PDB file of C-alpha atoms in Angstrom:
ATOM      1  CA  UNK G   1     -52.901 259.770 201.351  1.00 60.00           C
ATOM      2  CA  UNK G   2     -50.521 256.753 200.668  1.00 72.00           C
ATOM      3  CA  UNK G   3     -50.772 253.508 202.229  1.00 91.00           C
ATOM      4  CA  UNK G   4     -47.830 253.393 203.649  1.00 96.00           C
ATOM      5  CA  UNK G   5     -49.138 255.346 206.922  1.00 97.00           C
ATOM      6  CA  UNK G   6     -52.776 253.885 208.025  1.00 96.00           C
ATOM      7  CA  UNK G   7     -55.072 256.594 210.035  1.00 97.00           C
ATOM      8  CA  UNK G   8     -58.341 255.640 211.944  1.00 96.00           C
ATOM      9  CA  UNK G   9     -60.268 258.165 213.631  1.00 97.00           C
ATOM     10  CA  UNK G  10     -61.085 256.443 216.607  1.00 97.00           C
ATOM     11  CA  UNK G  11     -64.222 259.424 218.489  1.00 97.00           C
ATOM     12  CA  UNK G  12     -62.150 261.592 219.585  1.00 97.00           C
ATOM     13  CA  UNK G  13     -58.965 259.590 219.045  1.00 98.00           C
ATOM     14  CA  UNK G  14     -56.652 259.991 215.763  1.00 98.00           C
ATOM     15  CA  UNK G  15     -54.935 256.265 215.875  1.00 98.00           C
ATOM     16  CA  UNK G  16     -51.904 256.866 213.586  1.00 98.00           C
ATOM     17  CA  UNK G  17     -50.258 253.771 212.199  1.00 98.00           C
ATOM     18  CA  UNK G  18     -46.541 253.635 210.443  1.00 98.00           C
ATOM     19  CA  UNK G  19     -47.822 250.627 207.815  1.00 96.00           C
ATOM     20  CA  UNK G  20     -44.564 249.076 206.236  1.00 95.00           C
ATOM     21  CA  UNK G  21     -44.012 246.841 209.219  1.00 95.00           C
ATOM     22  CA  UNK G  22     -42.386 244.291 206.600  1.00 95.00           C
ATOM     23  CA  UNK G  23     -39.218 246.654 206.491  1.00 96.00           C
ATOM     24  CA  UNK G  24     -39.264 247.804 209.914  1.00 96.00           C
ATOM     25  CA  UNK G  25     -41.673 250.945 209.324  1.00 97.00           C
ATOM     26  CA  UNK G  26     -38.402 252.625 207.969  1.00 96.00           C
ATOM     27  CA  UNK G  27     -39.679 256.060 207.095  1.00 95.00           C
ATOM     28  CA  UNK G  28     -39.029 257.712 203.362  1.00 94.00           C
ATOM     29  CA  UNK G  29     -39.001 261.393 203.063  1.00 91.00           C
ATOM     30  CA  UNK G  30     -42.757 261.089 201.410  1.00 93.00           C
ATOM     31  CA  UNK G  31     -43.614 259.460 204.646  1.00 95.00           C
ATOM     32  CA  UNK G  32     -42.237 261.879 206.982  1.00 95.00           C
ATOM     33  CA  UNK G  33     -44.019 264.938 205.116  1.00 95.00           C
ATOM     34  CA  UNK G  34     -47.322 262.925 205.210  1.00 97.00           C
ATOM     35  CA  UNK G  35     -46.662 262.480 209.027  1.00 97.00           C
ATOM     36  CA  UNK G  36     -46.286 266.319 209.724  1.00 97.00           C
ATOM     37  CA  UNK G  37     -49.745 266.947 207.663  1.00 97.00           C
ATOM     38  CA  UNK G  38     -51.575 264.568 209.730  1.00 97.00           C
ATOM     39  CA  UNK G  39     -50.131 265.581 213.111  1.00 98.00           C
ATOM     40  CA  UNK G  40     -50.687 269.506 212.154  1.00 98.00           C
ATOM     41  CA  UNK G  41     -54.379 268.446 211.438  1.00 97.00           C
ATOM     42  CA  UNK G  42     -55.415 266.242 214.130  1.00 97.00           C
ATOM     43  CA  UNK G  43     -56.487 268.885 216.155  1.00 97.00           C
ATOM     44  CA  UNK G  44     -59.052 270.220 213.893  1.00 96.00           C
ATOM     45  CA  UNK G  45     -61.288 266.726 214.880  1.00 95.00           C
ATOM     46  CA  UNK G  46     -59.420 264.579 217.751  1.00 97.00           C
ATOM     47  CA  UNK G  47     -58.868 264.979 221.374  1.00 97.00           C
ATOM     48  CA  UNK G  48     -55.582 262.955 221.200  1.00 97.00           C
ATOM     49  CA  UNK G  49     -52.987 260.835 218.730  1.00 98.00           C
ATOM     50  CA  UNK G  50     -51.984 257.349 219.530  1.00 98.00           C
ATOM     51  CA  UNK G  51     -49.178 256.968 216.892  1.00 98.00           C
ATOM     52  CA  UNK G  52     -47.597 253.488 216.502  1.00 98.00           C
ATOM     53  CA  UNK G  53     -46.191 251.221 214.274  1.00 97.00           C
ATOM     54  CA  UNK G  54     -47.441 247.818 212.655  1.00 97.00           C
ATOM     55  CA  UNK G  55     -45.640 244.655 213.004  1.00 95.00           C
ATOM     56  CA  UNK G  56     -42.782 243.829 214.941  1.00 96.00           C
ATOM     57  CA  UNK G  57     -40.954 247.399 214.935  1.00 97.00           C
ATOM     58  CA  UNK G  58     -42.309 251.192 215.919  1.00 98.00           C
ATOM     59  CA  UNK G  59     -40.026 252.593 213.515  1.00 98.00           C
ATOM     60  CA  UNK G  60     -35.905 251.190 212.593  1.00 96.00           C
ATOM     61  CA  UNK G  61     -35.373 254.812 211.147  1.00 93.00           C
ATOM     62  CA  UNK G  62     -35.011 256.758 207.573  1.00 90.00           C
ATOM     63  CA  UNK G  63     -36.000 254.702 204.291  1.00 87.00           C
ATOM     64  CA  UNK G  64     -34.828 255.688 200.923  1.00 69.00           C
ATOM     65  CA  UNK G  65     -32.302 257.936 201.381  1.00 68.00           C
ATOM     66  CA  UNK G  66     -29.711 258.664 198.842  1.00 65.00           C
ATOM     67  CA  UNK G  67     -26.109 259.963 199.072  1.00 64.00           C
ATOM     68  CA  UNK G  68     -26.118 264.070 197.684  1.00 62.00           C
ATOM     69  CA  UNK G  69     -25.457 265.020 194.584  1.00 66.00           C
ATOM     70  CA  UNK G  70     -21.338 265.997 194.327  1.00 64.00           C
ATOM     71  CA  UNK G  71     -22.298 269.486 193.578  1.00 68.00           C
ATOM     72  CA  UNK G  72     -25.040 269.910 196.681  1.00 69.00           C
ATOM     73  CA  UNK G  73     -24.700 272.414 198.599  1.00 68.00           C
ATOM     74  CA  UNK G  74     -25.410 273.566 202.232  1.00 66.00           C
ATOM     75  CA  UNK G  75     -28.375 275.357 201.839  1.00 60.00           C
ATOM     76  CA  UNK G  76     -29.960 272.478 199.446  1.00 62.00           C
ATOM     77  CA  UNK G  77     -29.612 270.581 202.098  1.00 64.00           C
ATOM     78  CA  UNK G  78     -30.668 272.116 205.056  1.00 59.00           C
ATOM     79  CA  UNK G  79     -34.018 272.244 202.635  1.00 67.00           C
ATOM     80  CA  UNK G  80     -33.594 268.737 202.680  1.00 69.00           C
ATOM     81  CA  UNK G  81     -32.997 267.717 205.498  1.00 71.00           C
ATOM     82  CA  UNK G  82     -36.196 270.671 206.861  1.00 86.00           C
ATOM     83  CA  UNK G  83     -38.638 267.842 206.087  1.00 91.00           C
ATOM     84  CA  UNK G  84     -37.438 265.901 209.141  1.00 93.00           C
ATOM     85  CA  UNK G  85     -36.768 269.044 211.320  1.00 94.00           C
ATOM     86  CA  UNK G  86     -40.503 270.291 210.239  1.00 95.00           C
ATOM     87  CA  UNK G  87     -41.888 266.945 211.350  1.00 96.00           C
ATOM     88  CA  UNK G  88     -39.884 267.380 214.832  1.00 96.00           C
ATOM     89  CA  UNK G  89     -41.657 270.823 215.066  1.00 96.00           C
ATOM     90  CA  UNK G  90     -45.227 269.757 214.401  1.00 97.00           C
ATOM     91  CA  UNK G  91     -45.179 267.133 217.046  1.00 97.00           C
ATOM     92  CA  UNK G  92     -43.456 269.455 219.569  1.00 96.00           C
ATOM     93  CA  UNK G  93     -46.439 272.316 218.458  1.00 95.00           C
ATOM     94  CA  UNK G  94     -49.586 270.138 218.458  1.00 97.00           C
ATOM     95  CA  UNK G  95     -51.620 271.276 221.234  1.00 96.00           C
ATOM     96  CA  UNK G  96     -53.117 268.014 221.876  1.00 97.00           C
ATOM     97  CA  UNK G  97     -51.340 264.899 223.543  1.00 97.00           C
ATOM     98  CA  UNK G  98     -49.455 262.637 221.370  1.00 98.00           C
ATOM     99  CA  UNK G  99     -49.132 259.066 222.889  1.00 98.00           C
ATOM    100  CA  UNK G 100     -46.330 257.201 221.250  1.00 98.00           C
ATOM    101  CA  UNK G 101     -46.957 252.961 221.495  1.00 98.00           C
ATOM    102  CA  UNK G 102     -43.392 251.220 220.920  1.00 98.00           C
ATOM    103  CA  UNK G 103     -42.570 247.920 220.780  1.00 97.00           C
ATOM    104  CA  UNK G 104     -39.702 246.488 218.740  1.00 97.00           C
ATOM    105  CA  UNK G 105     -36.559 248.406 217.362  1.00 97.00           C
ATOM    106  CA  UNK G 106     -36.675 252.068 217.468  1.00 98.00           C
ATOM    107  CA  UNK G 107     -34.063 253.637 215.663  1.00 97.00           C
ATOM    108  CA  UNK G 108     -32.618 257.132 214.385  1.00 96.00           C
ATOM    109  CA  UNK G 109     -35.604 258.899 213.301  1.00 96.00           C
ATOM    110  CA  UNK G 110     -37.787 255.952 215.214  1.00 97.00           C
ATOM    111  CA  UNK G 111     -35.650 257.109 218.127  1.00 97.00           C
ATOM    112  CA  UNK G 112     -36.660 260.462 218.021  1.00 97.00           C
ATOM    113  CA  UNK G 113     -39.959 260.238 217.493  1.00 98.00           C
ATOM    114  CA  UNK G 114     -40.170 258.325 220.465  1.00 98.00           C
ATOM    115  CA  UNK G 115     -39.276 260.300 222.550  1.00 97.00           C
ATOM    116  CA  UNK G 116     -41.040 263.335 221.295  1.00 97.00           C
ATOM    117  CA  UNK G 117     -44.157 261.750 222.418  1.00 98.00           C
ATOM    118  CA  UNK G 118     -45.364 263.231 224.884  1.00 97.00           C
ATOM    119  CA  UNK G 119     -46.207 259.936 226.555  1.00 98.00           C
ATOM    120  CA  UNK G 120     -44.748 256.889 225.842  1.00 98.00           C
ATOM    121  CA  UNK G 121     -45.522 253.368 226.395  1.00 98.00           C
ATOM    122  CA  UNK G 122     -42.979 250.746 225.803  1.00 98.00           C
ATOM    123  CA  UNK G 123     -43.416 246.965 225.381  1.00 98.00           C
ATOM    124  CA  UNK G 124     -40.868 245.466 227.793  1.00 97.00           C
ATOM    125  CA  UNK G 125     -38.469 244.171 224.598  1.00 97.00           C
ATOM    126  CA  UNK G 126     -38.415 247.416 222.809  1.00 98.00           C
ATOM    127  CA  UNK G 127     -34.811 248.446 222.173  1.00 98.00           C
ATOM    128  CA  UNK G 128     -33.830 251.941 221.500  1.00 98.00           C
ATOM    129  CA  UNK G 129     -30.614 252.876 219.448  1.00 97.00           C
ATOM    130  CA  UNK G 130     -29.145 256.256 217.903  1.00 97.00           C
ATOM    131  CA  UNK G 131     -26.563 254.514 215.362  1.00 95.00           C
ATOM    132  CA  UNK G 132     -25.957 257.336 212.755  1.00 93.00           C
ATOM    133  CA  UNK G 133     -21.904 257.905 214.596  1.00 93.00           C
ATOM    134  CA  UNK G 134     -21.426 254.386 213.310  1.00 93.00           C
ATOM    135  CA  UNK G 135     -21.961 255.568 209.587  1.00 91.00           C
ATOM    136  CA  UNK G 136     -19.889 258.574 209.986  1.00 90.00           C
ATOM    137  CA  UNK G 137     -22.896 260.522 210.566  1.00 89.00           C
ATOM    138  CA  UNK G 138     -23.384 263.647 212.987  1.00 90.00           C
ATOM    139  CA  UNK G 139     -26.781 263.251 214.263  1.00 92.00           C
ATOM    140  CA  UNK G 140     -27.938 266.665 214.254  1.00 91.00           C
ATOM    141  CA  UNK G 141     -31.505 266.078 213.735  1.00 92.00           C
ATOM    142  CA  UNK G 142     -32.242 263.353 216.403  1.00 95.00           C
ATOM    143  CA  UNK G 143     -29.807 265.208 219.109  1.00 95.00           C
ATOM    144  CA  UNK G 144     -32.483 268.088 218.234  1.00 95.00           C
ATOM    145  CA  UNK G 145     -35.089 265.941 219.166  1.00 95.00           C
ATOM    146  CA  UNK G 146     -33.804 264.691 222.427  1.00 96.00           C
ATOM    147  CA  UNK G 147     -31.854 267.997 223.574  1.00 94.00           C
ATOM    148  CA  UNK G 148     -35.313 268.964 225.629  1.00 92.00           C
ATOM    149  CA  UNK G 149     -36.345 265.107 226.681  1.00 94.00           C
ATOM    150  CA  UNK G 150     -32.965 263.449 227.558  1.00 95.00           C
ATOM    151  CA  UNK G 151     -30.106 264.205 229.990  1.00 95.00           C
ATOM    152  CA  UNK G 152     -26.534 265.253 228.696  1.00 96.00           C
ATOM    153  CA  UNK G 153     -24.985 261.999 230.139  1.00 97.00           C
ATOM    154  CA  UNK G 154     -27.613 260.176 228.143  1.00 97.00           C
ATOM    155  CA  UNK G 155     -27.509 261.391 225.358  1.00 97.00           C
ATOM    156  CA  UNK G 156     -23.743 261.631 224.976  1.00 97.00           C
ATOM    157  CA  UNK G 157     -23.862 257.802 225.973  1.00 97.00           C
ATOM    158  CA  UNK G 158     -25.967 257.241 223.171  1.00 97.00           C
ATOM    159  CA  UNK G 159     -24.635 259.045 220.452  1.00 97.00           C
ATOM    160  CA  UNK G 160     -21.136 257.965 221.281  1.00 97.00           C
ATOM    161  CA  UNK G 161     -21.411 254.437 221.773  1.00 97.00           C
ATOM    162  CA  UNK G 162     -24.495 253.915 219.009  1.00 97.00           C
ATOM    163  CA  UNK G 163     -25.428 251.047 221.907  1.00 97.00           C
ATOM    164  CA  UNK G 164     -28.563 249.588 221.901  1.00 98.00           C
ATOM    165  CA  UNK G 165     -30.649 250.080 224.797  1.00 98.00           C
ATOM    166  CA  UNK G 166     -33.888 248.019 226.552  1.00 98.00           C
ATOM    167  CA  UNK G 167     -36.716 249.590 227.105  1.00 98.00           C
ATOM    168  CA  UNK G 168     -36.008 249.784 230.979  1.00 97.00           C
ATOM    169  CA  UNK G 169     -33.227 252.223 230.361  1.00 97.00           C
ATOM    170  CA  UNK G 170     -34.963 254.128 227.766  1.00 98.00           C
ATOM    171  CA  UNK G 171     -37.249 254.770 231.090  1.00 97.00           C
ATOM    172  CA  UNK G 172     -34.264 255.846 233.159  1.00 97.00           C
ATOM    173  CA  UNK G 173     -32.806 258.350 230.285  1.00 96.00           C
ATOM    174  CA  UNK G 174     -36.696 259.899 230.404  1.00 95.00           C
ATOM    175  CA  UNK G 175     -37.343 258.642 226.650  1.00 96.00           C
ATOM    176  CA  UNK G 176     -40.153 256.460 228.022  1.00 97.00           C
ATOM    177  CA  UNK G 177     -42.741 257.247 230.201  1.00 98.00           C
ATOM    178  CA  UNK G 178     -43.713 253.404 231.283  1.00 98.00           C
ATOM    179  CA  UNK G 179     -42.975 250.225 230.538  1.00 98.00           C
ATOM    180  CA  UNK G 180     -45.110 247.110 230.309  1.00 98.00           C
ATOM    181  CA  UNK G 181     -45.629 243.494 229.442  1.00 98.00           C
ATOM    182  CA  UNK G 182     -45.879 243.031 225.041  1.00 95.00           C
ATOM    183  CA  UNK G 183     -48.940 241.504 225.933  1.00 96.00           C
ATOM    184  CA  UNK G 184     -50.653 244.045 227.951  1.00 97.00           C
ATOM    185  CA  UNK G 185     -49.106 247.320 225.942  1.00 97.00           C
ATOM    186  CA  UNK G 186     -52.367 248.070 224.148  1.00 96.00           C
ATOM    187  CA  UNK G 187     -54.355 247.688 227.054  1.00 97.00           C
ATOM    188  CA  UNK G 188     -52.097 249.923 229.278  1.00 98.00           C
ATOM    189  CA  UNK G 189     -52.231 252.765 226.183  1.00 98.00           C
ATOM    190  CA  UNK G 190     -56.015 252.490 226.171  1.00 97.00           C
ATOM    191  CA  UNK G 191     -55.721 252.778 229.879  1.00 98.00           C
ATOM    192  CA  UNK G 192     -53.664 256.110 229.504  1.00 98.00           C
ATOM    193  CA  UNK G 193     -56.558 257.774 226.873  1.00 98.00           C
ATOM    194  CA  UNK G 194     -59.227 257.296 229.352  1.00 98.00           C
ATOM    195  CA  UNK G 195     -57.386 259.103 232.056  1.00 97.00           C
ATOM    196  CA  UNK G 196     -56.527 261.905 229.313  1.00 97.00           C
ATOM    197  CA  UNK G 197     -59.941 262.076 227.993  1.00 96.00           C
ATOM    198  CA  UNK G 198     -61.452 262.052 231.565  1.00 95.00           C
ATOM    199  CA  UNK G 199     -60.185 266.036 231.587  1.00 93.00           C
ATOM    200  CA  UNK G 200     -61.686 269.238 229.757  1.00 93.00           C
ATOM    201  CA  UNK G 201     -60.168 269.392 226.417  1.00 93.00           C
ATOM    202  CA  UNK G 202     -59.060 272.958 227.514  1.00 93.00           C
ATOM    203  CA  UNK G 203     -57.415 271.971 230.744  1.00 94.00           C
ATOM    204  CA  UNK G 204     -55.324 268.982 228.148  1.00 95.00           C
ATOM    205  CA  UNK G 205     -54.071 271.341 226.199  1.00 94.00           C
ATOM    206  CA  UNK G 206     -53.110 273.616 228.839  1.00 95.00           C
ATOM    207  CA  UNK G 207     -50.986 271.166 230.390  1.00 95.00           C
ATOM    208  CA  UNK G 208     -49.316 271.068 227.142  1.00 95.00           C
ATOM    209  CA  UNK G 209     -49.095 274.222 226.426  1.00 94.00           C
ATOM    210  CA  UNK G 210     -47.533 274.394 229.672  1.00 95.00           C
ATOM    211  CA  UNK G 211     -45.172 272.249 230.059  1.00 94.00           C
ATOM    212  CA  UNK G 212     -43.762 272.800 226.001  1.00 92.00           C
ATOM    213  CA  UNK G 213     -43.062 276.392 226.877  1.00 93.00           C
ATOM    214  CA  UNK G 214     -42.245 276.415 230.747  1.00 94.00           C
ATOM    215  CA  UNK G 215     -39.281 274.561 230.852  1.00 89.00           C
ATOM    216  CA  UNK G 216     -37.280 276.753 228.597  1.00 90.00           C
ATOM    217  CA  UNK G 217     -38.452 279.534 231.525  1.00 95.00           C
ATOM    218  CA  UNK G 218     -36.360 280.681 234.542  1.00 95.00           C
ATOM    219  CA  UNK G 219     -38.112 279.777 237.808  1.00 96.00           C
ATOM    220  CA  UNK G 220     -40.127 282.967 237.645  1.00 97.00           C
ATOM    221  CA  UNK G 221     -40.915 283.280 234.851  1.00 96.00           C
ATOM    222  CA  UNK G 222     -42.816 279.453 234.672  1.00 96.00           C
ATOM    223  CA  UNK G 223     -44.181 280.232 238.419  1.00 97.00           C
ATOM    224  CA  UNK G 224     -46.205 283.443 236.460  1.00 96.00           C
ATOM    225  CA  UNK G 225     -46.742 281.981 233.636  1.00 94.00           C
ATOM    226  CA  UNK G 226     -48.585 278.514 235.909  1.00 96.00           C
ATOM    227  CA  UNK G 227     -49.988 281.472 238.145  1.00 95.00           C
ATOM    228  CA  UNK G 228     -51.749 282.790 234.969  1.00 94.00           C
ATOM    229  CA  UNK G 229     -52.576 279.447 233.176  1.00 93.00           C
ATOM    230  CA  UNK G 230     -54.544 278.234 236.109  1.00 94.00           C
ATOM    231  CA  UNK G 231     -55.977 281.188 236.716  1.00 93.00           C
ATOM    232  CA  UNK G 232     -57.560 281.709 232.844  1.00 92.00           C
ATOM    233  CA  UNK G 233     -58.513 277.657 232.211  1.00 92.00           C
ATOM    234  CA  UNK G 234     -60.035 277.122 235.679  1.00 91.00           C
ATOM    235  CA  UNK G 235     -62.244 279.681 235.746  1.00 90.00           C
ATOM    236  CA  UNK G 236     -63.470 279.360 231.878  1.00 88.00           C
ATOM    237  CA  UNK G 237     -66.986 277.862 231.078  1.00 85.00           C
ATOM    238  CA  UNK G 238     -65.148 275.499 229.173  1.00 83.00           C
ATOM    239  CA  UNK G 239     -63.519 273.812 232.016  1.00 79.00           C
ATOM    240  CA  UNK G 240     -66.848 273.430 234.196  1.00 68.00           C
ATOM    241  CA  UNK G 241     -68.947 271.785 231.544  1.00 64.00           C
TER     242      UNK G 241
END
């Protein structure tokens, strides 16, 4: 494990850290893959994630990367470019909440993972920008992570005009789920895992399980699948302990 990403496990809490706040927690490729292992793994020992970054920024976007070679080709880098899409996956498959803490610039990648939290808690200056149309880039891979989390108005306005946006409008555009004071952000996130870690660990992950798969559902569909959820979890031993 490198030092660039610090990891505490807090009881039943993983607390994962982005560690190169001196450049902005700008994420290499290295970083990104070590990200996916430790989000595909936290389930084996933690109830939930608290993922955040260390200084002054949760995360100003992709570190490190170079132009292609001249002869690349499309398929070398789709391979590539799989180590962010992988890490997109893992958060969207791990079966126990993730709750993202930003405060500071989050940008591109930063962006994303922000709002593939499945909670969010802002600091009331953290700005929120998807700039990659500004450097004659098609963002494929954050538009892939906001498709499911952000409104089409939203996210055309932020693709298009690569603005930055406060926190307070990150709420609006359903990127963040609250936003508070700097000064009381890592009270209100310890706040948040007491609520989630009031609940059986079964009835979490249901929620999750839930809500990742239901909303791709017609209304029927979700309405059986809830019917049958409920049904199953509330009536396990593992619920009533």
């Amino acid at each position: 494990m490198s030092n660039e990403i610090s990891v505490r496990q807090d009881g039943p809490i993983l607390r994962i850290i982005l560690n190169r706040g001196a450049a902005g927690n700008g994420m290499t490729d290295g970083m990104v893959v070590e990200l996916t292992g430790l989000i595909n793994e936290a389930p084996k020992s933690s109830r939930l994630i608290v993922f955040s970054g260390a200084g002054n920024d949760f995360c100003i976007g992709r570190a490190g990367v170079k132009p292609p070679p001249a002869d690349s080709q499309a398929l070398d880098r789709r391979r590539d470019f799989d180590t962010v899409f992988s890490c997109y996956g893992a958060f969207r498959r791990c079966p126990i909440p993730i709750v993202g803490v930003v405060q500071g610039g989050a940008l591109g990648l930063g962006c994303a993972l922000a709002a593939l939290c499945d909670i969010t808690i802002a600091g009331d200056k953290a700005t929120f920008q998807v700039p990659e149309m500004a450097h004659h880039i098609m963002p494929g891979m954050v538009l892939s992570a906001l498709i499911d989390r952000v409104p089409r108005k939203a996210i055309m306005y932020l693709v298009h005009t690569t603005a930055t946006i406060g926190a307070e409008r990150a709420l609006t555009f359903g990127m963040v789920s609250e936003v508070v004071p700097q000064a009381l952000l890592g009270a209100k996130v310890e706040e948040v895992c007491a609520a989630i870690l009031k609940a059986a660990p079964i009835a979490t992950e249901g929620v999750k399980e839930y809500v990742g798969r239901a909303m791709d559902m017609d209304v029927a569909g979700a309405v059986d699948f809830a019917r049958n959820l409920h049904a199953v979890l509330n009536s396990s031993r593992e619920i009533r302990k």
